[in-house]
Coordinates of C-alpha atoms in Angstrom, one line a residue:
M15 CA 126.6 82.7 105.9
S16 CA 124.2 80.7 107.7
L17 CA 121.5 82.0 109.9
P18 CA 121.5 80.2 113.2
L19 CA 117.6 79.5 114.4
N20 CA 117.8 80.7 118.1
S21 CA 114.6 81.0 119.7
S22 CA 116.0 83.9 122.1
F23 CA 115.5 86.1 119.2
I24 CA 113.4 84.6 116.4
G25 CA 109.8 86.1 117.4
A26 CA 111.4 88.6 119.6
S27 CA 109.2 90.9 117.9
S28 CA 106.2 89.3 119.8
A29 CA 107.7 87.9 122.8
C30 CA 109.3 90.9 124.1
L31 CA 106.9 93.6 125.1
L32 CA 108.6 97.0 125.5
H33 CA 107.7 99.3 128.6
R34 CA 104.9 101.2 128.4
E35 CA 103.8 104.0 130.3
R36 CA 100.9 104.2 132.6
P37 CA 98.2 106.1 129.9
R38 CA 97.1 109.8 130.9
R39 CA 93.6 110.3 131.4
R40 CA 92.1 112.3 128.2
R41 CA 88.9 113.1 126.8
R42 CA 87.7 111.0 124.2
Q43 CA 86.3 112.9 121.5
N44 CA 83.5 111.2 119.5
V45 CA 82.8 112.2 116.1
H46 CA 79.3 113.6 115.1
G47 CA 76.8 111.4 113.5
V48 CA 79.0 108.1 113.6
T49 CA 77.5 105.3 116.3
C50 CA 79.0 101.5 116.7
R51 CA 78.7 98.7 117.8
H52 CA 80.7 97.0 120.2
G53 CA 82.5 93.4 118.6
S54 CA 82.0 90.5 120.9
N55 CA 84.6 88.9 123.3
D56 CA 85.5 86.7 120.6
D57 CA 86.3 89.3 118.6
R58 CA 88.5 90.8 120.8
S59 CA 90.6 88.0 121.7
V60 CA 94.1 86.7 120.3
T61 CA 94.8 83.1 120.5
A62 CA 97.9 82.1 121.8
S63 CA 98.8 80.4 118.5
Q64 CA 98.2 83.9 116.8
Q65 CA 100.3 85.6 119.2
R66 CA 103.4 83.6 117.8
S67 CA 106.0 85.4 115.6
P68 CA 105.7 85.1 112.0
L69 CA 109.2 84.0 112.2
L70 CA 109.1 80.4 114.5
L71 CA 110.7 78.7 111.2
D72 CA 111.5 75.1 110.8
R73 CA 115.0 74.7 110.2
R74 CA 114.4 73.0 106.9
D75 CA 113.0 76.3 105.7
M76 CA 116.4 78.4 106.3
L77 CA 118.6 77.2 103.7
L78 CA 119.4 80.5 102.5
G79 CA 123.1 79.7 102.4
G80 CA 124.2 83.4 103.3
L81 CA 121.0 84.9 105.2
G82 CA 122.6 86.1 108.5
G83 CA 124.6 85.2 111.4
L84 CA 125.3 86.0 115.0
Y85 CA 124.9 89.4 116.1
G86 CA 127.2 91.1 119.0
V87 CA 126.1 94.4 120.7
T88 CA 127.1 97.7 120.0
A89 CA 128.1 100.9 121.6
G90 CA 125.3 103.2 122.7
P91 CA 123.6 106.1 120.3
K92 CA 125.6 108.8 118.6
V93 CA 124.5 112.1 119.4
L94 CA 124.7 114.3 116.6
A95 CA 121.5 116.3 117.8
E96 CA 120.2 117.0 114.5
P97 CA 117.1 114.5 114.2
I98 CA 114.1 115.6 111.8
M99 CA 111.7 117.5 113.6
P100 CA 107.7 118.1 112.9
P101 CA 107.2 120.9 110.3
D102 CA 104.9 124.2 111.7
L103 CA 101.7 122.6 109.9
S104 CA 100.6 126.3 110.0
K105 CA 103.1 126.7 107.2
C106 CA 102.1 124.1 104.7
H107 CA 102.4 125.1 100.8
D108 CA 102.0 124.1 97.5
A109 CA 103.1 120.3 96.9
T110 CA 104.9 118.5 93.7
A111 CA 101.1 117.5 92.8
P112 CA 99.7 118.5 89.7
A113 CA 97.2 115.5 89.9
L114 CA 96.0 117.6 93.0
D115 CA 96.8 121.3 91.3
N116 CA 99.5 121.4 93.8
H117 CA 97.0 121.4 97.1
C118 CA 97.2 118.8 99.7
C119 CA 97.3 121.0 103.1
P120 CA 95.1 120.1 106.0
P121 CA 92.7 122.4 107.3
Y122 CA 94.9 123.4 110.0
S123 CA 93.2 125.7 112.7
G124 CA 96.3 126.6 114.2
S125 CA 95.1 126.2 117.8
E126 CA 95.6 122.4 118.5
T127 CA 97.5 121.4 121.4
I128 CA 100.3 119.0 120.3
L129 CA 100.8 116.1 123.5
E130 CA 102.8 112.9 123.6
Y131 CA 101.0 109.7 122.3
D132 CA 99.8 107.7 124.7
F133 CA 100.5 103.9 123.4
P134 CA 97.5 101.6 123.4
A135 CA 97.0 99.0 126.1
T136 CA 95.0 96.9 123.9
S137 CA 95.4 93.1 123.4
L138 CA 97.7 92.2 120.9
R139 CA 96.0 92.4 117.0
V140 CA 96.6 90.4 114.4
R141 CA 97.2 91.6 110.8
R142 CA 96.4 88.9 108.6
P143 CA 97.0 88.4 104.5
A144 CA 94.6 90.0 102.3
H145 CA 94.1 86.5 99.8
L146 CA 93.0 84.8 102.9
V147 CA 90.5 87.3 104.5
K148 CA 88.3 87.6 101.3
D149 CA 86.2 84.3 102.9
D150 CA 86.1 85.9 105.9
Q151 CA 82.8 87.8 105.4
E152 CA 82.2 89.1 108.9
Y153 CA 85.8 90.6 109.0
M154 CA 85.1 91.9 105.1
D155 CA 82.0 93.8 106.2
K156 CA 84.2 95.6 109.2
Y157 CA 86.4 96.9 106.8
K158 CA 84.1 97.9 104.2
E159 CA 82.1 99.9 107.0
A160 CA 85.0 101.5 108.6
V161 CA 86.0 102.7 105.3
R162 CA 82.8 103.7 104.0
R163 CA 81.9 105.9 107.5
M164 CA 85.5 107.4 107.0
K165 CA 84.4 108.5 103.5
N166 CA 81.3 110.0 104.8
L167 CA 83.1 112.2 107.6
P168 CA 82.8 116.2 106.8
E169 CA 85.9 117.0 104.1
D170 CA 87.6 119.0 106.5
H171 CA 87.5 116.2 109.5
P172 CA 91.1 114.9 110.3
W173 CA 90.3 111.5 109.8
N174 CA 88.2 112.1 106.5
Y175 CA 89.3 109.3 104.1
Y176 CA 91.0 112.0 101.6
Q177 CA 92.5 114.1 104.6
Q178 CA 94.3 111.0 105.7
A179 CA 95.6 110.3 102.2
N180 CA 96.6 113.5 102.1
I181 CA 98.9 113.2 104.8
H182 CA 100.8 111.0 102.0
C183 CA 101.2 114.1 99.7
Q184 CA 102.1 116.4 102.4
Y185 CA 105.0 114.4 103.8
C186 CA 106.3 112.6 100.2
N187 CA 105.6 116.3 97.9
D188 CA 107.4 118.6 99.7
A189 CA 104.3 120.6 101.2
Y190 CA 106.3 121.3 104.4
Y191 CA 109.5 122.6 105.2
Q192 CA 112.0 121.5 108.0
Q193 CA 111.8 123.6 111.4
N194 CA 113.7 126.8 111.0
T195 CA 114.2 126.3 107.2
D196 CA 112.8 128.0 104.5
D197 CA 114.4 125.5 101.0
V198 CA 114.8 122.0 103.0
P199 CA 111.6 120.1 102.3
V200 CA 110.3 117.3 104.9
Q201 CA 110.7 114.1 102.6
V202 CA 109.7 110.6 104.2
H203 CA 111.2 108.8 101.4
F204 CA 114.6 107.8 100.2
S205 CA 116.2 107.4 103.6
W206 CA 116.3 105.8 107.1
I207 CA 112.8 107.8 107.9
F208 CA 111.1 105.9 105.0
L209 CA 110.0 102.7 107.1
P210 CA 109.3 104.1 110.8
W211 CA 107.5 106.7 109.4
H212 CA 105.1 104.7 107.4
R213 CA 104.8 102.6 110.2
Y214 CA 103.2 105.4 112.6
Y215 CA 101.1 106.3 109.5
L216 CA 99.6 102.6 109.3
H217 CA 99.3 102.6 112.7
F218 CA 97.0 105.6 113.3
Y219 CA 95.0 105.1 109.9
E220 CA 94.4 101.6 111.2
R221 CA 93.4 103.1 114.9
I222 CA 91.1 105.4 113.4
L223 CA 89.2 102.6 111.4
G224 CA 89.0 100.7 114.6
K225 CA 87.4 103.9 116.4
L226 CA 84.9 104.0 113.4
I227 CA 83.4 100.5 113.7
D228 CA 84.4 100.6 118.1
D229 CA 86.4 97.3 117.5
D230 CA 89.8 97.8 119.2
T231 CA 90.7 94.3 117.6
F232 CA 90.7 95.8 113.9
T233 CA 93.4 95.6 111.6
I234 CA 94.7 96.2 108.0
P235 CA 95.1 93.1 106.3
F236 CA 98.5 92.9 104.3
W237 CA 99.4 92.4 100.5
N238 CA 101.1 89.0 100.7
W239 CA 103.2 89.9 97.9
D240 CA 106.4 87.5 99.0
T241 CA 104.5 84.2 98.4
K242 CA 103.0 82.7 95.4
D243 CA 99.6 82.7 96.5
G244 CA 99.5 86.4 97.3
M245 CA 101.5 87.7 94.7
T246 CA 98.6 88.8 92.5
F247 CA 96.4 91.9 92.9
P248 CA 94.2 91.2 96.2
A249 CA 91.0 90.4 95.0
I250 CA 89.3 92.2 98.1
F251 CA 89.9 95.6 96.3
E252 CA 88.2 94.5 93.1
E253 CA 84.4 94.9 93.8
A254 CA 83.2 97.7 91.7
S255 CA 80.8 99.0 94.5
S256 CA 82.9 98.5 97.9
P257 CA 84.6 101.2 99.2
L258 CA 87.7 99.4 98.7
Y259 CA 87.4 100.2 95.0
D260 CA 89.4 102.8 93.1
P261 CA 88.9 102.7 89.6
K262 CA 92.4 105.0 88.9
R263 CA 94.6 101.5 88.4
D264 CA 96.4 99.4 85.5
Q265 CA 93.5 97.3 84.6
R266 CA 95.6 95.0 82.7
H267 CA 97.1 94.0 86.2
V268 CA 94.1 94.1 88.6
K269 CA 92.1 91.7 86.7
D270 CA 92.5 87.8 85.7
G271 CA 95.4 87.1 88.3
A272 CA 98.2 88.9 87.0
I273 CA 101.7 87.9 88.7
L274 CA 102.9 91.2 90.4
D275 CA 106.5 92.4 88.7
L276 CA 108.9 93.3 91.5
K277 CA 111.1 94.7 88.5
Y278 CA 108.3 96.5 86.9
A279 CA 109.3 99.9 85.0
Y280 CA 105.9 100.5 82.6
T281 CA 107.0 97.3 80.4
E282 CA 105.3 94.0 80.4
N283 CA 107.6 91.3 81.7
T284 CA 107.1 88.4 78.6
A285 CA 108.3 85.6 81.6
S286 CA 105.9 82.9 82.5
D287 CA 104.1 82.9 85.6
S288 CA 106.0 80.4 87.2
E289 CA 109.5 82.3 86.1
L290 CA 108.4 85.8 87.3
I291 CA 107.4 84.4 90.5
R292 CA 110.6 82.7 91.1
E293 CA 112.9 86.2 89.6
N294 CA 110.1 87.6 92.4
L295 CA 111.2 85.6 95.5
C296 CA 114.9 85.8 94.4
F297 CA 115.0 89.8 94.3
I298 CA 113.3 89.7 97.8
Q299 CA 115.9 86.9 99.0
K300 CA 118.7 89.2 97.8
T301 CA 117.5 92.1 99.6
F302 CA 117.7 90.5 102.8
K303 CA 120.7 88.7 102.0
H304 CA 123.0 91.3 101.0
S305 CA 121.7 93.5 103.5
L306 CA 121.4 91.9 106.8
S307 CA 125.2 93.2 108.3
L308 CA 124.6 96.5 107.1
A309 CA 121.0 98.1 108.0
E310 CA 121.4 101.4 105.4
L311 CA 121.4 98.9 102.4
F312 CA 117.8 97.8 103.6
M313 CA 116.6 101.0 104.9
G314 CA 118.1 103.9 103.5
D315 CA 120.8 106.5 104.4
P316 CA 120.8 108.7 106.9
V317 CA 119.3 112.4 106.7
R318 CA 120.0 115.0 108.9
A319 CA 117.4 117.8 110.2
G320 CA 118.5 121.3 108.0
V321 CA 121.5 119.7 105.3
K322 CA 120.0 120.7 102.0
E323 CA 122.7 118.4 100.5
N324 CA 121.7 115.1 101.8
Q325 CA 121.8 112.7 98.8
E326 CA 118.8 110.8 97.9
A327 CA 119.4 107.3 99.4
N328 CA 116.8 104.9 99.8
G329 CA 117.2 100.9 100.5
Q330 CA 116.6 98.0 98.6
L331 CA 113.1 97.3 100.4
E332 CA 111.8 100.9 99.1
V333 CA 113.2 99.9 95.5
I334 CA 110.5 96.6 95.8
H335 CA 107.9 98.7 97.3
N336 CA 107.7 101.4 94.5
A337 CA 107.6 98.4 91.9
A338 CA 104.6 97.7 93.3
H339 CA 103.4 101.0 93.3
M340 CA 103.8 101.5 89.5
W341 CA 102.3 98.1 88.9
V342 CA 98.9 99.2 90.4
G343 CA 98.8 102.8 89.3
E344 CA 97.2 104.0 85.8
P345 CA 100.2 103.4 83.1
D346 CA 99.8 106.7 81.5
G347 CA 99.2 110.5 82.8
Y348 CA 100.0 111.0 86.3
K349 CA 100.0 107.4 87.0
E350 CA 97.4 107.9 89.5
N351 CA 96.5 106.8 91.9
M352 CA 99.1 104.6 92.8
G353 CA 101.7 105.4 90.6
D354 CA 102.4 108.7 92.1
F355 CA 103.0 109.2 95.8
S356 CA 100.7 112.6 95.9
T357 CA 97.6 110.4 95.4
A358 CA 98.7 106.9 96.1
A359 CA 97.0 106.6 99.6
R360 CA 93.9 107.3 97.9
D361 CA 93.6 103.7 97.0
S362 CA 93.0 101.4 100.1
V363 CA 95.3 99.0 98.4
F364 CA 98.2 101.5 99.5
F365 CA 97.9 100.8 103.1
C366 CA 97.3 96.9 102.5
H367 CA 100.7 97.4 100.5
H368 CA 102.3 99.2 103.3
C369 CA 101.2 96.7 105.5
N370 CA 103.5 94.2 103.8
V371 CA 106.2 96.6 103.6
D372 CA 106.0 96.8 107.5
R373 CA 106.0 93.2 107.8
M374 CA 109.0 93.0 105.8
W375 CA 110.8 95.3 108.3
D376 CA 110.1 93.1 111.0
I377 CA 111.1 89.9 109.6
Y378 CA 114.2 91.7 109.1
R379 CA 114.3 92.9 112.4
N380 CA 114.0 89.9 113.5
L381 CA 116.8 88.1 111.5
R382 CA 118.9 90.6 113.2
G383 CA 118.1 89.7 116.4
N384 CA 115.8 92.7 116.9
Q385 CA 119.1 94.9 117.4
V386 CA 118.5 98.5 116.7
E387 CA 119.4 99.4 113.2
F388 CA 121.0 103.0 113.8
Q389 CA 122.5 103.6 116.9
D390 CA 122.1 107.1 116.3
N391 CA 120.1 109.8 118.3
D392 CA 119.4 111.6 114.7
W393 CA 117.3 108.3 113.5
L394 CA 115.9 107.0 117.2
D395 CA 114.7 111.0 118.2
S396 CA 113.2 112.0 114.5
T397 CA 109.6 113.1 115.5
F398 CA 106.3 113.0 113.6
L399 CA 102.8 114.4 114.0
F400 CA 99.5 112.4 113.1
H401 CA 96.3 113.0 114.8
D402 CA 95.5 109.8 116.7
E403 CA 92.2 107.7 117.7
N404 CA 90.9 110.2 119.8
E405 CA 91.2 113.2 117.1
Q406 CA 94.1 114.3 119.4
L407 CA 97.1 116.0 117.4
V408 CA 100.2 113.8 118.8
K409 CA 103.7 113.7 118.5
V410 CA 105.8 110.3 118.1
K411 CA 109.4 109.4 118.0
I412 CA 111.2 106.4 115.8
R413 CA 112.4 105.3 119.2
D414 CA 109.4 104.1 120.1
C415 CA 108.3 102.1 117.3
L416 CA 110.5 99.9 116.9
N417 CA 109.1 97.1 118.2
P418 CA 105.4 96.3 116.8
T419 CA 103.9 94.9 120.0
K420 CA 104.4 98.9 121.5
L421 CA 102.0 99.6 119.3
R422 CA 100.0 96.4 120.0
Y423 CA 100.2 94.7 116.5
T424 CA 101.6 91.4 115.1
F425 CA 101.2 89.3 111.7
E426 CA 100.1 86.3 111.2
Q427 CA 102.5 83.7 110.4
V428 CA 102.3 82.5 107.5
P429 CA 105.2 80.7 104.8
L430 CA 108.5 82.4 103.7
P431 CA 109.4 80.8 100.7
W432 CA 112.4 83.4 99.7
L433 CA 113.8 81.8 102.6
G434 CA 114.2 78.5 101.0
N435 CA 116.5 77.1 98.6
I436 CA 115.7 79.2 94.9
N437 CA 117.8 78.8 92.1
C438 CA 118.6 82.6 91.7
Q439 CA 121.8 82.4 89.4
K440 CA 121.3 83.5 86.1
T441 CA 118.4 85.2 84.8
S442 CA 116.5 84.4 81.8
E443 CA 117.7 87.6 80.2
T444 CA 121.3 86.7 80.7
K445 CA 121.4 83.3 79.9
S446 CA 119.6 84.4 76.1
K447 CA 122.0 86.8 75.7
S448 CA 124.8 84.3 76.2
T449 CA 123.6 82.2 73.4
T450 CA 123.2 85.1 71.2
E451 CA 125.9 87.4 71.5
L452 CA 129.5 85.6 71.2
S453 CA 131.8 88.3 71.3
L454 CA 133.7 90.1 74.4
K455 CA 133.6 93.6 74.5
R456 CA 136.4 95.9 75.8
V457 CA 135.4 97.9 78.4
S458 CA 137.0 100.8 80.6
E459 CA 136.7 102.5 83.7
F460 CA 133.9 105.3 84.4
G461 CA 136.2 108.3 84.2
T462 CA 135.6 111.5 85.7
T463 CA 132.7 112.8 83.5
P464 CA 129.2 112.2 84.5
K465 CA 127.5 109.7 81.8
A466 CA 123.8 109.3 80.6
L467 CA 122.1 106.2 80.9
D468 CA 121.0 104.6 77.3
A469 CA 118.2 102.2 77.3
S470 CA 119.6 100.6 73.8
N471 CA 123.2 100.9 74.7
P472 CA 123.5 99.9 79.0
L473 CA 126.6 101.3 80.3
R474 CA 129.3 98.7 81.3
V475 CA 132.4 99.8 83.3
I476 CA 135.1 98.0 85.3
V477 CA 135.9 98.6 88.5
A478 CA 138.5 97.8 91.0
R479 CA 137.7 96.1 94.1
P480 CA 139.3 97.0 97.3
K481 CA 140.6 93.8 98.2
K482 CA 140.2 90.3 96.9
N483 CA 140.2 87.0 98.8
R484 CA 138.9 88.6 102.1
K485 CA 139.1 86.2 104.9
K486 CA 135.8 85.1 107.1
K487 CA 136.8 87.6 109.9
E488 CA 137.3 90.2 107.5
K489 CA 133.8 89.6 105.9
Q490 CA 132.5 89.8 109.7
E491 CA 133.8 93.6 110.2
K492 CA 133.4 94.9 106.8
V493 CA 130.8 94.7 103.4
E494 CA 131.6 95.2 100.2
V495 CA 129.3 97.8 98.6
L496 CA 129.1 98.5 95.2
Q497 CA 128.1 102.5 95.5
I498 CA 126.8 104.9 92.0
K499 CA 126.9 108.3 93.4
D500 CA 125.4 111.9 91.9
I501 CA 122.3 109.6 90.3
K502 CA 120.3 112.7 88.7
V503 CA 117.1 112.2 87.3
T504 CA 116.9 114.5 84.5
T505 CA 112.9 114.8 83.7
N506 CA 110.0 115.1 86.3
E507 CA 109.2 111.2 85.1
T508 CA 109.6 108.0 86.8
A509 CA 113.3 106.3 86.3
R510 CA 114.2 103.1 87.0
F511 CA 117.9 101.5 86.2
D512 CA 118.9 98.0 87.4
V513 CA 122.3 97.1 88.4
Y514 CA 124.5 93.7 87.2
V515 CA 127.6 92.7 88.1
A516 CA 130.1 90.2 86.4
V517 CA 133.8 88.9 86.2
P518 CA 136.0 90.3 83.4
Y519 CA 138.2 88.5 81.0
G520 CA 141.3 90.8 81.8
D521 CA 139.7 94.2 80.6
L522 CA 137.1 92.6 78.4
A523 CA 133.3 92.0 79.4
G524 CA 131.7 88.6 78.7
P525 CA 128.3 88.2 76.4
D526 CA 126.3 88.6 79.3
Y527 CA 125.5 91.4 81.8
G528 CA 126.5 88.8 84.9
E529 CA 124.2 88.5 88.0
F530 CA 121.5 90.9 89.2
A531 CA 122.4 93.0 92.2
G532 CA 119.8 95.6 92.8
S533 CA 118.0 98.5 91.3
F534 CA 117.7 102.2 91.4
V535 CA 114.1 103.5 91.5
R536 CA 112.6 106.8 91.6
L537 CA 108.9 107.5 91.1
G538 CA 107.7 111.0 89.1
H539 CA 107.7 114.1 91.3
R540 CA 106.1 116.9 89.3
K541 CA 104.5 120.5 90.0
K542 CA 102.1 122.7 88.3
G543 CA 103.3 126.3 87.4
N544 CA 101.2 129.2 88.0
D545 CA 100.4 129.2 84.1
G546 CA 98.9 125.5 84.6
T547 CA 101.9 123.7 82.6
E548 CA 104.3 121.4 84.5
E549 CA 107.7 122.9 85.9
Q550 CA 110.8 121.3 85.4
G551 CA 112.2 122.1 88.7
P552 CA 115.8 121.3 89.9
K553 CA 116.6 117.6 90.6
K554 CA 118.2 116.6 93.9
K555 CA 121.2 114.0 93.3
G556 CA 120.9 110.4 94.9
K557 CA 123.2 107.6 95.1
L558 CA 122.7 103.5 95.3
K559 CA 124.5 101.3 97.7
L560 CA 124.3 97.4 97.2
G561 CA 126.0 95.1 99.2
I562 CA 127.7 92.2 97.1
T563 CA 129.8 90.2 99.6
P564 CA 127.3 87.4 99.3
L565 CA 126.6 88.0 95.7
L566 CA 130.5 87.2 95.0
E567 CA 130.5 84.4 97.1
D568 CA 127.5 82.8 94.8
M569 CA 129.4 83.8 91.6
D570 CA 132.9 82.1 92.6
A571 CA 134.0 85.7 91.9
E572 CA 136.2 86.1 95.3
D573 CA 139.8 86.3 93.6
A574 CA 138.6 88.4 91.2
D575 CA 140.6 92.0 91.1
K576 CA 137.9 93.8 89.0
L577 CA 134.4 93.5 88.2
V578 CA 132.4 94.5 85.3
V579 CA 129.4 97.0 86.6
T580 CA 126.5 97.1 84.0
L581 CA 123.7 99.9 84.3
V582 CA 120.6 98.7 82.5
L583 CA 118.2 101.9 81.8
R584 CA 114.7 100.4 82.1
T585 CA 112.5 103.7 81.8
G586 CA 112.9 107.5 82.5
S587 CA 116.3 109.8 82.0
V588 CA 119.1 109.4 84.1
T589 CA 122.9 110.5 84.4
V590 CA 125.1 109.0 86.9
G591 CA 128.4 110.4 88.5
G592 CA 130.6 107.6 89.5
V593 CA 130.8 103.8 89.8
S594 CA 132.9 102.6 92.8
I595 CA 133.3 99.6 95.2
K596 CA 134.1 100.2 99.0
L597 CA 134.7 98.3 102.3
L598 CA 131.9 99.6 104.9
Q599 CA 131.9 98.7 108.5
T600 CA 128.9 96.3 109.3
D601 CA 126.6 97.1 112.2
T602 CA 125.9 93.5 113.4
P603 CA 129.3 91.5 113.2
A604 CA 128.3 88.2 111.8
V605 CA 129.6 84.8 111.7
I606 CA 129.9 84.3 108.0

């Protein structure tokens, strides 16, 4: 596959402005005791070069040999009338958050008026890489001052630093039930809600910081972990005296230039820095390459309002995101702060990390011609509540955040090395196994009985493909997807397993696992009981879907009738209910 460089859509996120309604006049409320100075006119300007899209790329950088294609126009939105709607804020209850004694509810008065959000009409703000802003003293002074003022607000103020952090706990750790239910939690992870909810969360946090220092141009930096120079912990968060500092981090990783491991599972990677950088870039490349033709592989599965039986199914971008959370948070106990969703936003690096996750989504949309990922009103009309930069409680819909320019921000253009030609075949792990294990092993089908994963004995099964040697047009219409169903994390701890694919020798598996296809990761969700001990609540089942069409092309496995699928448990306790390969309709018919 190849991606044509068509300037009509590369960079569309910054070139195509969405319609903005005329702002309604609303009383601007000031924060008591906070005085701020205006930035200069120069601070508020955005140069022409800064307004360019992050994806105005040279053709020499587009050597993916499989990242994309030309996309057609799909039908209008499906109407199922089950979008996720805002919860009743007066009915917040204990969360799955033992590090916070299960308490993270807002100081809700019950008398607040909820308005439609008036989207900003400011100049386009530019988010910059964290490793490049560290030497910009003026910017760093503003960033620290904004966070300092946020921390100094009254504890019950909706802009208070810890009230803002608690928002993540409320919506990620089951502190609310969905409207008209008393047993279906609001959950903004593990589904197609993940990226748009966090985009709005970042937006309002960023706008509040700007308001606190009276600077409409202020932006949060992004942790540029998709490039070599940005793959270490951002130095701007290391100064112990800074309001950006958090002591609850894994000190092995945030000092001395340690390279982030995007497959981290609480075991240190022994690879060299250069090898780890290569593995990270390959993981990012595969995540994009294998999911461009079907958005749910990148973003997560649909979730319908009021449906208790929804199986959790995150996209591979969320998997990458999870590894960074685990790598930064403390290695023991509740994994505070970043390693547990209930406390993650108490570390300022959380927002810097999610800023890059948001950037990854923007790049993905650009590569797909800014096509709407899900033509489904249950997604487009899902609605969230936030306090805006005027202390007003507002509601927003997913359909209004798809293009960052409507929120009046873009990203500084930086190199995308994972779009280049990287040797991603055979990891060092599988290479070493091929030289030390010389025997073939008989492998059977999965069967009908759920199986527990064993870290010392990876699960290997043989799986029939629905069709081999598919023609070009068939691949345009349907993507081959490896599916693992009924995944159950059987303890409250974080769990991760990696998935590998190989071609069998008849019904025998070769001496190595084959090629890395993707991962399942679930961060720990815990809750304290009334007696102070940790409860072992029922665990919701999940599923994993991995696009493998480009992977099989890279492996020269098009003519294989069956594949050997290997599940390698990295941490936690997991059972799975089945492994299969199916053909799913693409949402962007691609010229492959």
